[in-house]
XYZ file of C-alpha atoms in Angstrom:
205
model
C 0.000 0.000 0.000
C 1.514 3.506 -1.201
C 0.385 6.819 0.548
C 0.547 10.279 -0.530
C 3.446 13.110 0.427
C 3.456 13.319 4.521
C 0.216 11.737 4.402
C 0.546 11.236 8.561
C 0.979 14.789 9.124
C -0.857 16.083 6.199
C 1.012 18.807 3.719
C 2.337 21.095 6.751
C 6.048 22.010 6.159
C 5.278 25.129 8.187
C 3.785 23.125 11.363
C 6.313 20.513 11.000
C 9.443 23.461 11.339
C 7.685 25.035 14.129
C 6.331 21.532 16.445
C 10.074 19.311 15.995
C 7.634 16.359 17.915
C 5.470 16.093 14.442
C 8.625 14.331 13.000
C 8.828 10.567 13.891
C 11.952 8.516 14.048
C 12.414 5.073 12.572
C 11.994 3.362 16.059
C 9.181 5.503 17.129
C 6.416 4.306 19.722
C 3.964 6.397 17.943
C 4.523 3.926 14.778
C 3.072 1.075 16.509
C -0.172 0.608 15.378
C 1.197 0.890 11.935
C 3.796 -1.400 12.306
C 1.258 -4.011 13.794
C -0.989 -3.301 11.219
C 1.330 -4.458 8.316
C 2.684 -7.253 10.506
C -1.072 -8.456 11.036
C -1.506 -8.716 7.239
C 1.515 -9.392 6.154
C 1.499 -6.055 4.580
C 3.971 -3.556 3.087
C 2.999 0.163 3.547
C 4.506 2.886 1.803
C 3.486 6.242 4.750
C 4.648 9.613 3.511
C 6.300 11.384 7.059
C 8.669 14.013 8.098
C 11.302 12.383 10.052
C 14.484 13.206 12.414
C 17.317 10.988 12.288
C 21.062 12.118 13.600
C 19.791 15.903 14.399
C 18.516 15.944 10.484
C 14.918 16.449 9.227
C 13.880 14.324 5.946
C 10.815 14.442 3.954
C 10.495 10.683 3.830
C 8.747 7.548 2.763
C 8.318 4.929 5.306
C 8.450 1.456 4.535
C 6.843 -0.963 6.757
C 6.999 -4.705 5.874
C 5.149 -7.298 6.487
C 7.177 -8.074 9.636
C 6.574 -4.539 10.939
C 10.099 -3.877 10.325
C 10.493 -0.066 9.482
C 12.652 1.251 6.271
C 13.340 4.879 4.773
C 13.379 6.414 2.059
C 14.144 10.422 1.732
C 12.960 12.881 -0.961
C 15.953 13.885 -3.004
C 14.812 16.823 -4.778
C 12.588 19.331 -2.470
C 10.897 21.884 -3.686
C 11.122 25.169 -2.959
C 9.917 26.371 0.847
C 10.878 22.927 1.769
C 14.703 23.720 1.810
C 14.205 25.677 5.257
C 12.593 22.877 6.751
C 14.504 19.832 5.468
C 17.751 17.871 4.088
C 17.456 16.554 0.920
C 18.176 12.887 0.618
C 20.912 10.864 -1.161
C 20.306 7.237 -1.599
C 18.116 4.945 -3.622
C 15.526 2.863 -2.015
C 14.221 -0.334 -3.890
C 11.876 -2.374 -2.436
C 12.067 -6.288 -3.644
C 8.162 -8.014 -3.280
C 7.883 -10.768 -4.410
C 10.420 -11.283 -7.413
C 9.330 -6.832 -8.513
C 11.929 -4.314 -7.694
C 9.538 -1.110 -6.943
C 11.540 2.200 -6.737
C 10.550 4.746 -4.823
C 10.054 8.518 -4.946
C 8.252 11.183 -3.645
C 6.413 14.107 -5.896
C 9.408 16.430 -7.075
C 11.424 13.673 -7.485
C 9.530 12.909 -10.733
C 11.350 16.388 -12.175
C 14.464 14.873 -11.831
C 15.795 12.767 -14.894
C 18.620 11.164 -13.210
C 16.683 9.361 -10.656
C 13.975 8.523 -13.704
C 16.940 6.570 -15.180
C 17.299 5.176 -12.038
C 14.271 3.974 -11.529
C 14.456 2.626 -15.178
C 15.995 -0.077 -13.731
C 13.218 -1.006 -11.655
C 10.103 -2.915 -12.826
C 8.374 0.174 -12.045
C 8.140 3.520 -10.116
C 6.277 4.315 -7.212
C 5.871 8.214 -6.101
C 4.124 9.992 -2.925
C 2.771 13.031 -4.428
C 0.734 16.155 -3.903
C -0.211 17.417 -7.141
C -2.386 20.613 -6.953
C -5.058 21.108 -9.237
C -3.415 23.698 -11.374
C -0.234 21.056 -11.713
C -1.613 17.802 -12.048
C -1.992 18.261 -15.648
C 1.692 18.917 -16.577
C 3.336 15.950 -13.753
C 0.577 13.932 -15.752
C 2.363 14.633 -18.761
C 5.907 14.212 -17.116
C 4.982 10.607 -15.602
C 3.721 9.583 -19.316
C 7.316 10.847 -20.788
C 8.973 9.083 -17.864
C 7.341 5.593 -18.478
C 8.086 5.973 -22.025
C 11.668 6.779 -22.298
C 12.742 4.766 -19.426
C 10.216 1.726 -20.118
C 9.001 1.452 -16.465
C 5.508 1.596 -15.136
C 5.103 5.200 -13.259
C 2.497 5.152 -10.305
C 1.992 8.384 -8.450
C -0.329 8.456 -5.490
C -1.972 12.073 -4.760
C -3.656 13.685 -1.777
C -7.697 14.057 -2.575
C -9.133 17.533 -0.795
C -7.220 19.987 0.721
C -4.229 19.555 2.670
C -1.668 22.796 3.883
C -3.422 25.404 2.076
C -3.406 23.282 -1.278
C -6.561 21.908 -2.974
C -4.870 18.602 -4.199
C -6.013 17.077 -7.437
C -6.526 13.562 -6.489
C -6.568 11.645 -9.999
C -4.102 8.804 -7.977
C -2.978 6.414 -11.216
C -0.466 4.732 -13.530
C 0.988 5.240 -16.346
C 2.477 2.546 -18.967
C 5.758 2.576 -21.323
C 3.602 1.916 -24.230
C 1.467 4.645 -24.150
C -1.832 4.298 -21.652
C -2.836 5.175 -17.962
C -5.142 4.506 -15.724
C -6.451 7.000 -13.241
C -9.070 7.394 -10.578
C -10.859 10.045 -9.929
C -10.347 13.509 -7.805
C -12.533 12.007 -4.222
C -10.313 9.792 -1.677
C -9.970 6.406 -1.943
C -8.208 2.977 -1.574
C -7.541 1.884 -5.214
C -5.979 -1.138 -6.937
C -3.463 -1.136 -9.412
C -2.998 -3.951 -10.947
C 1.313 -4.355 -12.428
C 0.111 -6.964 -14.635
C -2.678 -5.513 -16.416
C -2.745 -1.810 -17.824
C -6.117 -1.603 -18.145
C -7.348 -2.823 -14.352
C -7.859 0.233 -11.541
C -10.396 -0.964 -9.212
C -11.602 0.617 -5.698
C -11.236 -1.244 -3.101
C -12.725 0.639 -0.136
């Protein structure tokens, strides 16, 4: 299961630079019920989250197995008031399910074409996002040019509603090397993507 951007805190860069106790770190109690969660259902969760690790704030992508273990993965490219709140990451993070190497990424990482190669390698791309209304169209456009000049499946996952002062697009979808997508609507939802098949996007909740 992939979340949006900070989808624990919500889109608050602001709140999270003024309240340092809204970032989590990787061993934190406040994870718990998360980490149970997954364990429970032998799940892997993808949880967007500001986090503190070694005196250092991250814009970050949780990953919780299925054993409730707890990985990270931290945005690379931030984007623009974001620099004042947190460090840009440097690493990759790949998780391996089940024989598929997913990549991971989070919303202005998309911009960058170095870590699109990157995640060329992958059998496909998976991106916390907020995409505003007025930008969905255009990182629309940018996942379809990503998926077809690196060949890998590009799946972004978008807040629905408002969130930080930004009316969010929903439109959570994927988008295929050979040409098509598949994308759900702007309301929230739990939706199913299906790797195998293109054409499949089915709600689940």
């Amino acid at each position: 299961m992939v979340f949006p951007e900070l989808s624990l805190t919500g889109y608050l860069p602001a709140a999270v630079a003024a309240d340092p106790a809204l970032s989590v770190a990787l061993d934190d109690s406040r994870l718990r019920p998360l980490r149970e969660e997954c364990r429970s259902r032998s799940v892997t969760a993808v949880v967007g989250a500001p986090t503190v690790r070694g005196g250092e704030h991250h814009l970050s992508a949780l990953v919780i197995d299925g054993q409730g273990a707890v990985g990270v993965y931290d945005k690379r490219n931030l984007f623009e008031h974001e620099h004042a709140v947190f460090t840009a990451g440097h690493g990759a993070h790949v998780l391996d399910l089940e024989g598929r190497r997913l990549a991971l990424g989070i919303c202005f990482d998309l911009s960058d074409e170095a870590q699109a190669a990157e995640a060329g390698t992958a059998d496909a791309w998976l991106l916390g996002v907020l995409l505003s209304q007025g930008g969905y169209r255009s990182d629309a456009d940018r996942a379809a040019e990503v998926a077809r000049r690196h060949r890998v499946p590009v799946v972004l996952v978008n807040h629905a509603g408002s969130t930080g002062g930004w009316t969010a697009a929903g439109g959570s979808g994927s988008w295929w090397p050979g040409g098509g997508s598949v994308v759900a609507g702007p309301r929230a939802g739990v939706w199913l993507i299906d790797l195998d098949d293109p054409e499949v996007l089915r709600q689940v909740d």
